[in-house]
Amino acid sequence: MATNLKKQTHFDAIIVGGGACGLMCAVQAGFLGKRTLILEKNTQPGAKILISGGGRCNYTNTYATDQQFISANPHFCKSAFSQWTVEDTIIFFETYGIEGQEKTLGQLFPTTNNAKDIVNVFTALCADLGQELWCDTEVKAITKTDNGFSVTFERNGREEQIFAPKVVIASGGLPIPKMGATDFGLRTARNMGLKLTETAPALVPLTITGKDQEWYEALSGNSIFCRVSNEEISFEENILFTHWGLSGPAILQISSYWRPGQWIELDMLPHQNITQLIEQERQTNGKRPLAGLLANLYTRKFADALSKYLPVEKNLASLTRQEMEAIDQLIHHFRVKPAGDKGYDKAEVMRGGVSTDELSSKTLEAKKVPGLFFGGECVDVTGWLGGYNFQWAWASGFVIAQNL
């Protein structure tokens, strides 16, 4: 469908991307009487919203502050989070019929457990506020003009252009390309002369190769509660053994802080002390084999797998001091050197992106390109697992809307 010049000039801004940031930006702009057009590549908006939290959408986290975000400038997100808080997110969704229920570690899900309800809030509001949403529309290029921007896009098999005084890049990052993820936001920033912070998969499973691979493969499907740490940070949640390495919440969390060649450490009994447990058991049942004690602490399969490293057949009473030290070291300081990660196909988010040096923290407008805004995942602000990245998306969408 061709667009005429009259229609082109009726938009205060064009928003590239109908995900969490783009949708919030359009709605908030509508509340202010501004008219926007969302151009979305997929057949429907909110693709990542719909798959998040196993299709239930953990849409924020009650613990979210600037402390759970990774960026070359860790203070950059403070302004956005002061303008749009977690409480603002909760009230916004409650206003439109979404009641939250808090689950593990502050994650907030709709009581309906249906991510579609989140997307429906935005599509209904866009319709009510006169904000246009064009799906199956792929933006090809953005060109700066004397008084705004020319946006080239492909729709219904035809390449067209449309003009607007302001443009919002909310096109996401590189993870899950099969869902339409591209590097469009990064390319646009680069073409406009903006710096990028190096990108990499984040919240991503880690792979194990070499001589230890078979041991991990044999444990595939087993999950244990761990404290996973490196020199920078630690997380306490479950880890999951897989046929290619390690996954699970704690591994996804640490992956955002891991770099190739580095070690991570697993404390596989974080709230107990294995040496003390053995000493206590020795007092009453010294003839018990170590395997029996381990079977009480872990799944049978995992306890059996530890026989590769530990003298599991020995009686507790006969364990030497050296063996006790080795057991303590293995249980509480199990070192892993991942070979790599599973890449953008399996990553939940992207680390890095448009450099925060290039953007105003108060408005998210590009300092060198007035009228051009970047929000959501394509910016170098990466949150932890558990609703944090949605909070950044909502906040950045709100902030941009106030400045269109």
C-alpha positions as YAML, in Angstrom:
chain: A
units: angstrom
residues:
- id: 1
  name: MET
  ca: [0.00, 0.00, 0.00]
- id: 2
  name: ALA
  ca: [1.57, 3.26, -1.08]
- id: 3
  name: THR
  ca: [1.89, 6.07, 1.43]
- id: 4
  name: ASN
  ca: [1.15, 9.60, 0.31]
- id: 5
  name: LEU
  ca: [3.00, 12.72, 1.38]
- id: 6
  name: LYS
  ca: [0.09, 14.02, 3.44]
- id: 7
  name: LYS
  ca: [0.04, 10.87, 5.57]
- id: 8
  name: GLN
  ca: [3.80, 10.93, 5.94]
- id: 9
  name: THR
  ca: [3.81, 14.34, 7.61]
- id: 10
  name: HIS
  ca: [1.20, 13.38, 10.21]
- id: 11
  name: PHE
  ca: [3.59, 11.39, 12.39]
- id: 12
  name: ASP
  ca: [5.55, 13.05, 15.16]
- id: 13
  name: ALA
  ca: [7.91, 10.07, 15.18]
- id: 14
  name: ILE
  ca: [8.54, 6.73, 13.53]
- id: 15
  name: ILE
  ca: [9.40, 3.90, 15.88]
- id: 16
  name: VAL
  ca: [11.45, 1.05, 14.42]
- id: 17
  name: GLY
  ca: [10.52, -2.12, 16.31]
- id: 18
  name: GLY
  ca: [7.30, -3.26, 17.94]
- id: 19
  name: GLY
  ca: [8.82, -4.92, 20.96]
- id: 20
  name: ALA
  ca: [8.63, -3.90, 24.61]
- id: 21
  name: CYS
  ca: [10.44, -0.57, 24.23]
- id: 22
  name: GLY
  ca: [8.73, 0.43, 20.98]
- id: 23
  name: LEU
  ca: [5.26, -0.41, 22.22]
- id: 24
  name: MET
  ca: [5.72, 1.46, 25.50]
- id: 25
  name: CYS
  ca: [7.15, 4.44, 23.63]
- id: 26
  name: ALA
  ca: [4.17, 4.60, 21.27]
- id: 27
  name: VAL
  ca: [1.62, 4.37, 24.08]
- id: 28
  name: GLN
  ca: [3.33, 6.96, 26.27]
- id: 29
  name: ALA
  ca: [3.69, 9.30, 23.28]
- id: 30
  name: GLY
  ca: [-0.03, 8.84, 22.64]
- id: 31
  name: PHE
  ca: [-0.84, 9.87, 26.20]
- id: 32
  name: LEU
  ca: [0.99, 13.13, 25.42]
- id: 33
  name: GLY
  ca: [-0.98, 13.72, 22.25]
- id: 34
  name: LYS
  ca: [1.85, 12.73, 19.91]
- id: 35
  name: ARG
  ca: [1.21, 10.49, 16.92]
- id: 36
  name: THR
  ca: [3.64, 7.70, 16.11]
- id: 37
  name: LEU
  ca: [4.01, 4.92, 13.58]
- id: 38
  name: ILE
  ca: [5.56, 1.61, 14.66]
- id: 39
  name: LEU
  ca: [7.25, -0.37, 11.88]
- id: 40
  name: GLU
  ca: [7.59, -4.01, 12.91]
- id: 41
  name: LYS
  ca: [9.37, -6.67, 10.85]
- id: 42
  name: ASN
  ca: [7.45, -9.64, 12.26]
- id: 43
  name: THR
  ca: [3.85, -10.60, 11.56]
- id: 44
  name: GLN
  ca: [2.83, -9.52, 15.06]
- id: 45
  name: PRO
  ca: [4.27, -7.21, 17.71]
- id: 46
  name: GLY
  ca: [5.96, -8.28, 20.94]
- id: 47
  name: ALA
  ca: [7.66, -11.46, 19.71]
- id: 48
  name: LYS
  ca: [10.09, -11.65, 22.65]
- id: 49
  name: ILE
  ca: [7.38, -10.67, 25.12]
- id: 50
  name: LEU
  ca: [5.34, -13.65, 23.96]
- id: 51
  name: ILE
  ca: [8.12, -16.20, 24.58]
- id: 52
  name: SER
  ca: [9.54, -14.71, 27.77]
- id: 53
  name: GLY
  ca: [9.16, -16.64, 30.99]
- id: 54
  name: GLY
  ca: [8.04, -19.72, 29.10]
- id: 55
  name: GLY
  ca: [5.17, -17.80, 27.53]
- id: 56
  name: ARG
  ca: [4.11, -16.27, 30.86]
- id: 57
  name: CYS
  ca: [6.22, -13.07, 30.66]
- id: 58
  name: ASN
  ca: [8.09, -11.99, 33.80]
- id: 59
  name: TYR
  ca: [7.40, -8.35, 32.96]
- id: 60
  name: THR
  ca: [9.47, -6.74, 35.73]
- id: 61
  name: ASN
  ca: [11.35, -7.50, 38.92]
- id: 62
  name: THR
  ca: [10.47, -6.00, 42.28]
- id: 63
  name: TYR
  ca: [14.18, -5.79, 43.16]
- id: 64
  name: ALA
  ca: [15.21, -3.89, 40.03]
- id: 65
  name: THR
  ca: [17.63, -1.00, 40.53]
- id: 66
  name: ASP
  ca: [20.58, 0.20, 38.46]
- id: 67
  name: GLN
  ca: [22.71, -2.38, 40.35]
- id: 68
  name: GLN
  ca: [21.52, -5.34, 38.24]
- id: 69
  name: PHE
  ca: [22.64, -3.93, 34.90]
- id: 70
  name: ILE
  ca: [25.87, -4.26, 32.95]
- id: 71
  name: SER
  ca: [27.17, -1.31, 30.93]
- id: 72
  name: ALA
  ca: [30.42, 0.44, 30.15]
- id: 73
  name: ASN
  ca: [28.80, 3.26, 32.14]
- id: 74
  name: PRO
  ca: [27.03, 1.58, 35.09]
- id: 75
  name: HIS
  ca: [25.42, 4.88, 36.09]
- id: 76
  name: PHE
  ca: [23.81, 5.54, 32.70]
- id: 77
  name: CYS
  ca: [20.47, 3.85, 33.45]
- id: 78
  name: LYS
  ca: [19.91, 5.68, 36.74]
- id: 79
  name: SER
  ca: [18.13, 8.61, 35.09]
- id: 80
  name: ALA
  ca: [15.70, 6.40, 33.17]
- id: 81
  name: PHE
  ca: [14.93, 4.35, 36.28]
- id: 82
  name: SER
  ca: [14.25, 7.50, 38.28]
- id: 83
  name: GLN
  ca: [11.79, 8.65, 35.61]
- id: 84
  name: TRP
  ca: [10.04, 5.27, 35.29]
- id: 85
  name: THR
  ca: [10.23, 3.02, 38.36]
- id: 86
  name: VAL
  ca: [9.23, -0.57, 39.06]
- id: 87
  name: GLU
  ca: [6.21, 0.84, 40.87]
- id: 88
  name: ASP
  ca: [5.29, 2.75, 37.71]
- id: 89
  name: THR
  ca: [5.42, -0.50, 35.74]
- id: 90
  name: ILE
  ca: [3.21, -2.30, 38.26]
- id: 91
  name: ILE
  ca: [0.66, 0.52, 38.36]
- id: 92
  name: PHE
  ca: [0.63, 0.84, 34.58]
- id: 93
  name: PHE
  ca: [-0.24, -2.81, 34.04]
- id: 94
  name: GLU
  ca: [-2.71, -2.89, 36.95]
- id: 95
  name: THR
  ca: [-4.50, 0.09, 35.40]
- id: 96
  name: TYR
  ca: [-5.08, -1.97, 32.28]
- id: 97
  name: GLY
  ca: [-6.11, -5.19, 33.98]
- id: 98
  name: ILE
  ca: [-2.83, -7.01, 34.57]
- id: 99
  name: GLU
  ca: [-2.42, -8.08, 38.19]
- id: 100
  name: GLY
  ca: [1.05, -9.33, 39.09]
- id: 101
  name: GLN
  ca: [2.13, -12.33, 41.10]
- id: 102
  name: GLU
  ca: [5.65, -12.45, 42.51]
- id: 103
  name: LYS
  ca: [7.61, -15.63, 42.03]
- id: 104
  name: THR
  ca: [11.28, -16.58, 42.41]
- id: 105
  name: LEU
  ca: [13.65, -13.76, 43.33]
- id: 106
  name: GLY
  ca: [11.27, -10.87, 42.71]
- id: 107
  name: GLN
  ca: [10.05, -11.89, 39.26]
- id: 108
  name: LEU
  ca: [6.58, -10.54, 38.53]
- id: 109
  name: PHE
  ca: [4.25, -12.48, 36.22]
- id: 110
  name: PRO
  ca: [0.65, -11.79, 35.19]
- id: 111
  name: THR
  ca: [-1.76, -13.79, 37.36]
- id: 112
  name: THR
  ca: [-3.17, -15.16, 34.11]
- id: 113
  name: ASN
  ca: [0.28, -16.61, 33.28]
- id: 114
  name: ASN
  ca: [-0.26, -15.49, 29.70]
- id: 115
  name: ALA
  ca: [2.22, -13.22, 27.93]
- id: 116
  name: LYS
  ca: [-0.40, -12.39, 25.29]
- id: 117
  name: ASP
  ca: [-2.21, -10.32, 27.90]
- id: 118
  name: ILE
  ca: [0.83, -8.02, 28.13]
- id: 119
  name: VAL
  ca: [0.95, -7.52, 24.36]
- id: 120
  name: ASN
  ca: [-2.81, -7.01, 24.21]
- id: 121
  name: VAL
  ca: [-2.56, -4.07, 26.62]
- id: 122
  name: PHE
  ca: [-0.32, -2.27, 24.15]
- id: 123
  name: THR
  ca: [-2.16, -3.13, 20.96]
- id: 124
  name: ALA
  ca: [-5.46, -2.00, 22.51]
- id: 125
  name: LEU
  ca: [-3.94, 1.25, 23.74]
- id: 126
  name: CYS
  ca: [-2.28, 1.93, 20.40]
- id: 127
  name: ALA
  ca: [-5.65, 1.55, 18.71]
- id: 128
  name: ASP
  ca: [-7.39, 3.77, 21.26]
- id: 129
  name: LEU
  ca: [-4.72, 6.46, 21.01]
- id: 130
  name: GLY
  ca: [-4.50, 6.47, 17.23]
- id: 131
  name: GLN
  ca: [-0.97, 5.10, 17.12]
- id: 132
  name: GLU
  ca: [-0.34, 3.11, 13.94]
- id: 133
  name: LEU
  ca: [1.33, -0.29, 13.88]
- id: 134
  name: TRP
  ca: [2.46, -1.78, 10.59]
- id: 135
  name: CYS
  ca: [3.65, -5.37, 10.80]
- id: 136
  name: ASP
  ca: [5.42, -7.34, 8.06]
- id: 137
  name: THR
  ca: [7.31, -4.12, 7.43]
- id: 138
  name: GLU
  ca: [11.10, -4.23, 7.28]
- id: 139
  name: VAL
  ca: [13.02, -1.00, 7.59]
- id: 140
  name: LYS
  ca: [15.95, -0.92, 5.19]
- id: 141
  name: ALA
  ca: [17.60, 2.43, 5.87]
- id: 142
  name: ILE
  ca: [17.28, 5.69, 7.75]
- id: 143
  name: THR
  ca: [18.65, 8.88, 6.24]
- id: 144
  name: LYS
  ca: [19.06, 12.23, 7.99]
- id: 145
  name: THR
  ca: [17.43, 15.12, 6.14]
- id: 146
  name: ASP
  ca: [17.41, 18.87, 6.76]
- id: 147
  name: ASN
  ca: [14.33, 18.74, 8.97]
- id: 148
  name: GLY
  ca: [14.04, 15.12, 10.07]
- id: 149
  name: PHE
  ca: [14.54, 11.64, 8.73]
- id: 150
  name: SER
  ca: [13.62, 9.64, 5.66]
- id: 151
  name: VAL
  ca: [12.85, 6.01, 6.46]
- id: 152
  name: THR
  ca: [13.06, 3.45, 3.67]
- id: 153
  name: PHE
  ca: [11.07, 0.27, 4.27]
- id: 154
  name: GLU
  ca: [9.69, -2.76, 2.44]
- id: 155
  name: ARG
  ca: [6.01, -3.60, 2.82]
- id: 156
  name: ASN
  ca: [3.73, -5.79, 0.72]
- id: 157
  name: GLY
  ca: [6.64, -6.52, -1.59]
- id: 158
  name: ARG
  ca: [7.25, -2.85, -2.32]
- id: 159
  name: GLU
  ca: [10.02, -0.53, -1.20]
- id: 160
  name: GLU
  ca: [8.73, 2.82, 0.01]
- id: 161
  name: GLN
  ca: [9.85, 5.89, 1.93]
- id: 162
  name: ILE
  ca: [8.23, 7.86, 4.69]
- id: 163
  name: PHE
  ca: [9.31, 11.03, 6.50]
- id: 164
  name: ALA
  ca: [9.16, 12.03, 10.16]
- id: 165
  name: PRO
  ca: [10.87, 14.70, 12.23]
- id: 166
  name: LYS
  ca: [12.05, 12.13, 14.79]
- id: 167
  name: VAL
  ca: [12.96, 8.42, 14.75]
- id: 168
  name: VAL
  ca: [13.18, 5.90, 17.59]
- id: 169
  name: ILE
  ca: [15.35, 2.81, 17.16]
- id: 170
  name: ALA
  ca: [13.81, 0.10, 19.35]
- id: 171
  name: SER
  ca: [14.65, -2.82, 17.10]
- id: 172
  name: GLY
  ca: [16.27, -5.00, 19.75]
- id: 173
  name: GLY
  ca: [19.56, -6.87, 19.60]
- id: 174
  name: LEU
  ca: [21.05, -9.92, 17.93]
- id: 175
  name: PRO
  ca: [19.62, -12.86, 19.98]
- id: 176
  name: ILE
  ca: [17.18, -15.35, 18.43]
- id: 177
  name: PRO
  ca: [17.59, -14.46, 14.74]
- id: 178
  name: LYS
  ca: [14.88, -16.98, 13.81]
- id: 179
  name: MET
  ca: [12.45, -14.56, 15.44]
- id: 180
  name: GLY
  ca: [13.57, -11.73, 13.21]
- id: 181
  name: ALA
  ca: [16.46, -10.32, 15.24]
- id: 182
  name: THR
  ca: [18.95, -8.36, 13.15]
- id: 183
  name: ASP
  ca: [21.78, -5.88, 13.60]
- id: 184
  name: PHE
  ca: [19.68, -3.03, 12.17]
- id: 185
  name: GLY
  ca: [19.94, -0.84, 15.26]
- id: 186
  name: LEU
  ca: [23.70, -1.31, 15.45]
- id: 187
  name: ARG
  ca: [24.14, -0.65, 11.72]
- id: 188
  name: THR
  ca: [22.05, 2.49, 11.93]
- id: 189
  name: ALA
  ca: [24.10, 3.80, 14.82]
- id: 190
  name: ARG
  ca: [27.34, 3.06, 12.98]
- id: 191
  name: ASN
  ca: [26.06, 4.71, 9.80]
- id: 192
  name: MET
  ca: [25.19, 7.81, 11.81]
- id: 193
  name: GLY
  ca: [28.74, 7.98, 13.16]
- id: 194
  name: LEU
  ca: [27.96, 6.66, 16.65]
- id: 195
  name: LYS
  ca: [30.32, 4.41, 18.61]
- id: 196
  name: LEU
  ca: [29.36, 0.88, 19.60]
- id: 197
  name: THR
  ca: [30.36, -1.07, 22.68]
- id: 198
  name: GLU
  ca: [31.50, -4.57, 21.72]
- id: 199
  name: THR
  ca: [28.55, -6.97, 21.58]
- id: 200
  name: ALA
  ca: [28.27, -10.60, 22.68]
- id: 201
  name: PRO
  ca: [25.56, -13.11, 23.65]
- id: 202
  name: ALA
  ca: [24.40, -12.73, 27.27]
- id: 203
  name: LEU
  ca: [22.15, -14.80, 29.52]
- id: 204
  name: VAL
  ca: [23.33, -17.74, 27.45]
- id: 205
  name: PRO
  ca: [24.21, -21.40, 28.17]
- id: 206
  name: LEU
  ca: [27.92, -22.28, 28.31]
- id: 207
  name: THR
  ca: [29.58, -25.15, 26.45]
- id: 208
  name: ILE
  ca: [32.10, -27.72, 27.65]
- id: 209
  name: THR
  ca: [34.41, -29.60, 25.29]
- id: 210
  name: GLY
  ca: [37.49, -31.77, 25.60]
- id: 211
  name: LYS
  ca: [38.21, -34.47, 28.17]
- id: 212
  name: ASP
  ca: [35.41, -33.40, 30.55]
- id: 213
  name: GLN
  ca: [32.64, -33.27, 27.94]
- id: 214
  name: GLU
  ca: [31.59, -36.90, 28.43]
- id: 215
  name: TRP
  ca: [31.10, -36.36, 32.18]
- id: 216
  name: TYR
  ca: [28.70, -33.46, 31.56]
- id: 217
  name: GLU
  ca: [26.87, -35.39, 28.83]
- id: 218
  name: ALA
  ca: [26.26, -38.28, 31.23]
- id: 219
  name: LEU
  ca: [24.62, -35.85, 33.68]
- id: 220
  name: SER
  ca: [22.35, -34.27, 31.07]
- id: 221
  name: GLY
  ca: [19.01, -33.32, 32.61]
- id: 222
  name: ASN
  ca: [20.27, -33.17, 36.19]
- id: 223
  name: SER
  ca: [19.75, -29.91, 38.08]
- id: 224
  name: ILE
  ca: [21.36, -28.87, 41.36]
- id: 225
  name: PHE
  ca: [21.30, -25.70, 43.46]
- id: 226
  name: CYS
  ca: [24.65, -23.90, 43.35]
- id: 227
  name: ARG
  ca: [26.50, -20.72, 44.05]
- id: 228
  name: VAL
  ca: [28.16, -19.88, 40.74]
- id: 229
  name: SER
  ca: [30.87, -17.25, 40.85]
- id: 230
  name: ASN
  ca: [33.83, -15.62, 39.20]
- id: 231
  name: GLU
  ca: [36.18, -12.90, 40.43]
- id: 232
  name: GLU
  ca: [33.49, -10.27, 39.87]
- id: 233
  name: ILE
  ca: [30.15, -11.64, 41.09]
- id: 234
  name: SER
  ca: [28.21, -14.69, 42.31]
- id: 235
  name: PHE
  ca: [24.67, -16.02, 41.86]
- id: 236
  name: GLU
  ca: [22.75, -18.64, 43.84]
- id: 237
  name: GLU
  ca: [20.23, -20.53, 41.74]
- id: 238
  name: ASN
  ca: [19.91, -23.86, 39.98]
- id: 239
  name: ILE
  ca: [22.30, -25.04, 37.31]
- id: 240
  name: LEU
  ca: [21.35, -27.60, 34.67]
- id: 241
  name: PHE
  ca: [23.72, -30.15, 33.15]
- id: 242
  name: THR
  ca: [23.22, -30.66, 29.42]
- id: 243
  name: HIS
  ca: [24.77, -32.84, 26.74]
- id: 244
  name: TRP
  ca: [26.84, -29.83, 25.61]
- id: 245
  name: GLY
  ca: [27.67, -28.20, 28.94]
- id: 246
  name: LEU
  ca: [25.86, -26.08, 31.51]
- id: 247
  name: SER
  ca: [22.65, -24.08, 31.58]
- id: 248
  name: GLY
  ca: [20.04, -23.10, 34.16]
- id: 249
  name: PRO
  ca: [19.40, -19.72, 35.83]
- id: 250
  name: ALA
  ca: [22.71, -19.39, 37.68]
- id: 251
  name: ILE
  ca: [24.74, -20.20, 34.57]
- id: 252
  name: LEU
  ca: [22.74, -17.78, 32.43]
- id: 253
  name: GLN
  ca: [23.36, -15.08, 35.03]
- id: 254
  name: ILE
  ca: [27.12, -15.62, 35.26]
- id: 255
  name: SER
  ca: [27.42, -15.85, 31.45]
- id: 256
  name: SER
  ca: [26.86, -12.09, 31.18]
- id: 257
  name: TYR
  ca: [30.04, -11.58, 33.23]
- id: 258
  name: TRP
  ca: [32.07, -14.40, 31.67]
- id: 259
  name: ARG
  ca: [34.66, -13.94, 28.94]
- id: 260
  name: PRO
  ca: [36.32, -16.65, 26.82]
- id: 261
  name: GLY
  ca: [39.29, -18.21, 28.58]
- id: 262
  name: GLN
  ca: [38.03, -17.45, 32.07]
- id: 263
  name: TRP
  ca: [37.13, -19.93, 34.81]
- id: 264
  name: ILE
  ca: [33.96, -20.03, 36.85]
- id: 265
  name: GLU
  ca: [33.55, -21.73, 40.21]
- id: 266
  name: LEU
  ca: [30.65, -23.83, 41.49]
- id: 267
  name: ASP
  ca: [29.84, -24.21, 45.16]
- id: 268
  name: MET
  ca: [27.60, -27.26, 44.93]
- id: 269
  name: LEU
  ca: [26.51, -27.07, 48.58]
- id: 270
  name: PRO
  ca: [26.33, -23.32, 49.24]
- id: 271
  name: HIS
  ca: [24.36, -23.35, 52.49]
- id: 272
  name: GLN
  ca: [26.13, -26.25, 54.18]
- id: 273
  name: ASN
  ca: [29.70, -27.32, 54.85]
- id: 274
  name: ILE
  ca: [30.60, -30.76, 53.52]
- id: 275
  name: THR
  ca: [33.46, -31.21, 56.02]
- id: 276
  name: GLN
  ca: [31.16, -30.52, 58.96]
- id: 277
  name: LEU
  ca: [28.52, -32.90, 57.58]
- id: 278
  name: ILE
  ca: [31.09, -35.68, 57.30]
- id: 279
  name: GLU
  ca: [32.40, -35.03, 60.81]
- id: 280
  name: GLN
  ca: [28.86, -35.10, 62.23]
- id: 281
  name: GLU
  ca: [28.04, -38.34, 60.42]
- id: 282
  name: ARG
  ca: [31.29, -39.90, 61.63]
- id: 283
  name: GLN
  ca: [30.13, -39.50, 65.23]
- id: 284
  name: THR
  ca: [27.12, -41.77, 64.72]
- id: 285
  name: ASN
  ca: [27.78, -43.83, 61.60]
- id: 286
  name: GLY
  ca: [31.46, -43.83, 60.70]
- id: 287
  name: LYS
  ca: [31.10, -47.01, 58.65]
- id: 288
  name: ARG
  ca: [28.77, -45.32, 56.22]
- id: 289
  name: PRO
  ca: [30.36, -44.90, 52.78]
- id: 290
  name: LEU
  ca: [30.78, -41.40, 51.39]
- id: 291
  name: ALA
  ca: [28.45, -42.41, 48.55]
- id: 292
  name: GLY
  ca: [25.58, -42.77, 51.03]
- id: 293
  name: LEU
  ca: [26.05, -39.27, 52.40]
- id: 294
  name: LEU
  ca: [26.28, -37.77, 48.90]
- id: 295
  name: ALA
  ca: [23.09, -39.60, 47.88]
- id: 296
  name: ASN
  ca: [21.28, -37.69, 50.64]
- id: 297
  name: LEU
  ca: [22.53, -34.37, 49.28]
- id: 298
  name: TYR
  ca: [22.12, -34.83, 45.52]
- id: 299
  name: THR
  ca: [20.27, -36.89, 42.96]
- id: 300
  name: ARG
  ca: [21.48, -40.48, 42.73]
- id: 301
  name: LYS
  ca: [22.87, -39.84, 39.25]
- id: 302
  name: PHE
  ca: [24.88, -36.84, 40.34]
- id: 303
  name: ALA
  ca: [26.14, -38.55, 43.48]
- id: 304
  name: ASP
  ca: [27.31, -41.48, 41.35]
- id: 305
  name: ALA
  ca: [29.00, -39.13, 38.88]
- id: 306
  name: LEU
  ca: [31.13, -37.68, 41.68]
- id: 307
  name: SER
  ca: [32.88, -41.06, 41.90]
- id: 308
  name: LYS
  ca: [35.09, -39.84, 39.06]
- id: 309
  name: TYR
  ca: [36.65, -37.35, 41.45]
- id: 310
  name: LEU
  ca: [35.97, -38.64, 44.99]
- id: 311
  name: PRO
  ca: [36.63, -41.87, 46.97]
- id: 312
  name: VAL
  ca: [32.90, -42.53, 47.28]
- id: 313
  name: GLU
  ca: [33.27, -46.18, 48.38]
- id: 314
  name: LYS
  ca: [35.40, -45.36, 51.41]
- id: 315
  name: ASN
  ca: [33.82, -45.30, 54.86]
- id: 316
  name: LEU
  ca: [33.53, -41.83, 56.34]
- id: 317
  name: ALA
  ca: [35.65, -42.86, 59.33]
- id: 318
  name: SER
  ca: [38.53, -43.91, 57.13]
- id: 319
  name: LEU
  ca: [38.78, -40.74, 55.05]
- id: 320
  name: THR
  ca: [42.22, -39.17, 55.42]
- id: 321
  name: ARG
  ca: [42.82, -35.48, 56.05]
- id: 322
  name: GLN
  ca: [44.07, -35.12, 52.48]
- id: 323
  name: GLU
  ca: [40.93, -36.79, 51.13]
- id: 324
  name: MET
  ca: [38.73, -34.55, 53.28]
- id: 325
  name: GLU
  ca: [40.45, -31.48, 51.85]
- id: 326
  name: ALA
  ca: [39.95, -32.81, 48.33]
- id: 327
  name: ILE
  ca: [36.24, -33.40, 49.00]
- id: 328
  name: ASP
  ca: [35.82, -29.90, 50.39]
- id: 329
  name: GLN
  ca: [37.65, -28.41, 47.42]
- id: 330
  name: LEU
  ca: [35.54, -30.28, 44.89]
- id: 331
  name: ILE
  ca: [32.14, -29.67, 46.51]
- id: 332
  name: HIS
  ca: [32.66, -26.01, 47.36]
- id: 333
  name: HIS
  ca: [35.20, -24.92, 44.73]
- id: 334
  name: PHE
  ca: [34.46, -26.95, 41.60]
- id: 335
  name: ARG
  ca: [36.25, -25.11, 38.80]
- id: 336
  name: VAL
  ca: [34.93, -25.01, 35.25]
- id: 337
  name: LYS
  ca: [36.55, -23.47, 32.17]
- id: 338
  name: PRO
  ca: [33.82, -23.23, 29.51]
- id: 339
  name: ALA
  ca: [34.88, -23.62, 25.90]
- id: 340
  name: GLY
  ca: [32.36, -21.02, 24.75]
- id: 341
  name: ASP
  ca: [28.67, -20.24, 24.72]
- id: 342
  name: LYS
  ca: [25.67, -21.32, 22.64]
- id: 343
  name: GLY
  ca: [25.57, -18.08, 20.71]
- id: 344
  name: TYR
  ca: [22.77, -15.73, 19.76]
- id: 345
  name: ASP
  ca: [20.41, -18.59, 18.84]
- id: 346
  name: LYS
  ca: [20.15, -19.51, 22.54]
- id: 347
  name: ALA
  ca: [20.96, -16.17, 24.20]
- id: 348
  name: GLU
  ca: [18.17, -14.27, 25.90]
- id: 349
  name: VAL
  ca: [19.77, -10.87, 25.39]
- id: 350
  name: MET
  ca: [22.76, -9.10, 23.88]
- id: 351
  name: ARG
  ca: [25.56, -7.56, 25.89]
- id: 352
  name: GLY
  ca: [26.95, -4.25, 24.58]
- id: 353
  name: GLY
  ca: [25.37, -2.15, 21.86]
- id: 354
  name: VAL
  ca: [25.11, 1.56, 21.12]
- id: 355
  name: SER
  ca: [27.64, 3.28, 23.38]
- id: 356
  name: THR
  ca: [26.10, 5.18, 26.25]
- id: 357
  name: ASP
  ca: [28.68, 7.91, 25.56]
- id: 358
  name: GLU
  ca: [26.69, 8.74, 22.43]
- id: 359
  name: LEU
  ca: [23.33, 9.19, 24.17]
- id: 360
  name: SER
  ca: [21.84, 11.61, 26.67]
- id: 361
  name: SER
  ca: [21.03, 9.62, 29.81]
- id: 362
  name: LYS
  ca: [18.07, 11.94, 30.47]
- id: 363
  name: THR
  ca: [16.42, 11.67, 27.03]
- id: 364
  name: LEU
  ca: [18.17, 8.77, 25.20]
- id: 365
  name: GLU
  ca: [18.61, 11.07, 22.21]
- id: 366
  name: ALA
  ca: [21.82, 10.75, 20.18]
- id: 367
  name: LYS
  ca: [24.03, 13.72, 21.02]
- id: 368
  name: LYS
  ca: [25.42, 13.93, 17.46]
- id: 369
  name: VAL
  ca: [22.09, 13.32, 15.67]
- id: 370
  name: PRO
  ca: [19.25, 15.41, 17.13]
- id: 371
  name: GLY
  ca: [15.88, 13.71, 16.76]
- id: 372
  name: LEU
  ca: [17.32, 10.17, 16.74]
- id: 373
  name: PHE
  ca: [16.65, 8.06, 19.84]
- id: 374
  name: PHE
  ca: [17.80, 4.59, 20.90]
- id: 375
  name: GLY
  ca: [16.09, 2.44, 23.53]
- id: 376
  name: GLY
  ca: [15.80, -1.13, 24.77]
- id: 377
  name: GLU
  ca: [18.22, -3.91, 23.98]
- id: 378
  name: CYS
  ca: [20.24, -2.18, 21.25]
- id: 379
  name: VAL
  ca: [21.70, 0.18, 23.88]
- id: 380
  name: ASP
  ca: [24.68, -0.89, 26.01]
- id: 381
  name: VAL
  ca: [22.50, -1.64, 29.05]
- id: 382
  name: THR
  ca: [22.06, -5.34, 29.86]
- id: 383
  name: GLY
  ca: [20.06, -6.62, 32.81]
- id: 384
  name: TRP
  ca: [20.08, -9.81, 34.81]
- id: 385
  name: LEU
  ca: [17.74, -12.70, 34.16]
- id: 386
  name: GLY
  ca: [14.26, -12.35, 35.66]
- id: 387
  name: GLY
  ca: [12.38, -9.34, 34.31]
- id: 388
  name: TYR
  ca: [15.16, -6.77, 34.59]
- id: 389
  name: ASN
  ca: [15.54, -6.27, 30.85]
- id: 390
  name: PHE
  ca: [11.81, -5.63, 30.50]
- id: 391
  name: GLN
  ca: [12.08, -2.94, 33.16]
- id: 392
  name: TRP
  ca: [14.80, -1.25, 31.09]
- id: 393
  name: ALA
  ca: [12.65, -1.57, 27.95]
- id: 394
  name: TRP
  ca: [9.61, 0.04, 29.63]
- id: 395
  name: ALA
  ca: [11.72, 2.77, 31.22]
- id: 396
  name: SER
  ca: [13.64, 3.64, 28.06]
- id: 397
  name: GLY
  ca: [10.40, 3.67, 26.01]
- id: 398
  name: PHE
  ca: [8.80, 6.04, 28.52]
- id: 399
  name: VAL
  ca: [11.79, 8.38, 28.61]
- id: 400
  name: ILE
  ca: [12.00, 8.64, 24.84]
- id: 401
  name: ALA
  ca: [8.25, 9.36, 24.57]
- id: 402
  name: GLN
  ca: [8.61, 12.34, 26.89]
- id: 403
  name: ASN
  ca: [11.15, 13.90, 24.53]
- id: 404
  name: LEU
  ca: [9.65, 13.30, 21.09]
...
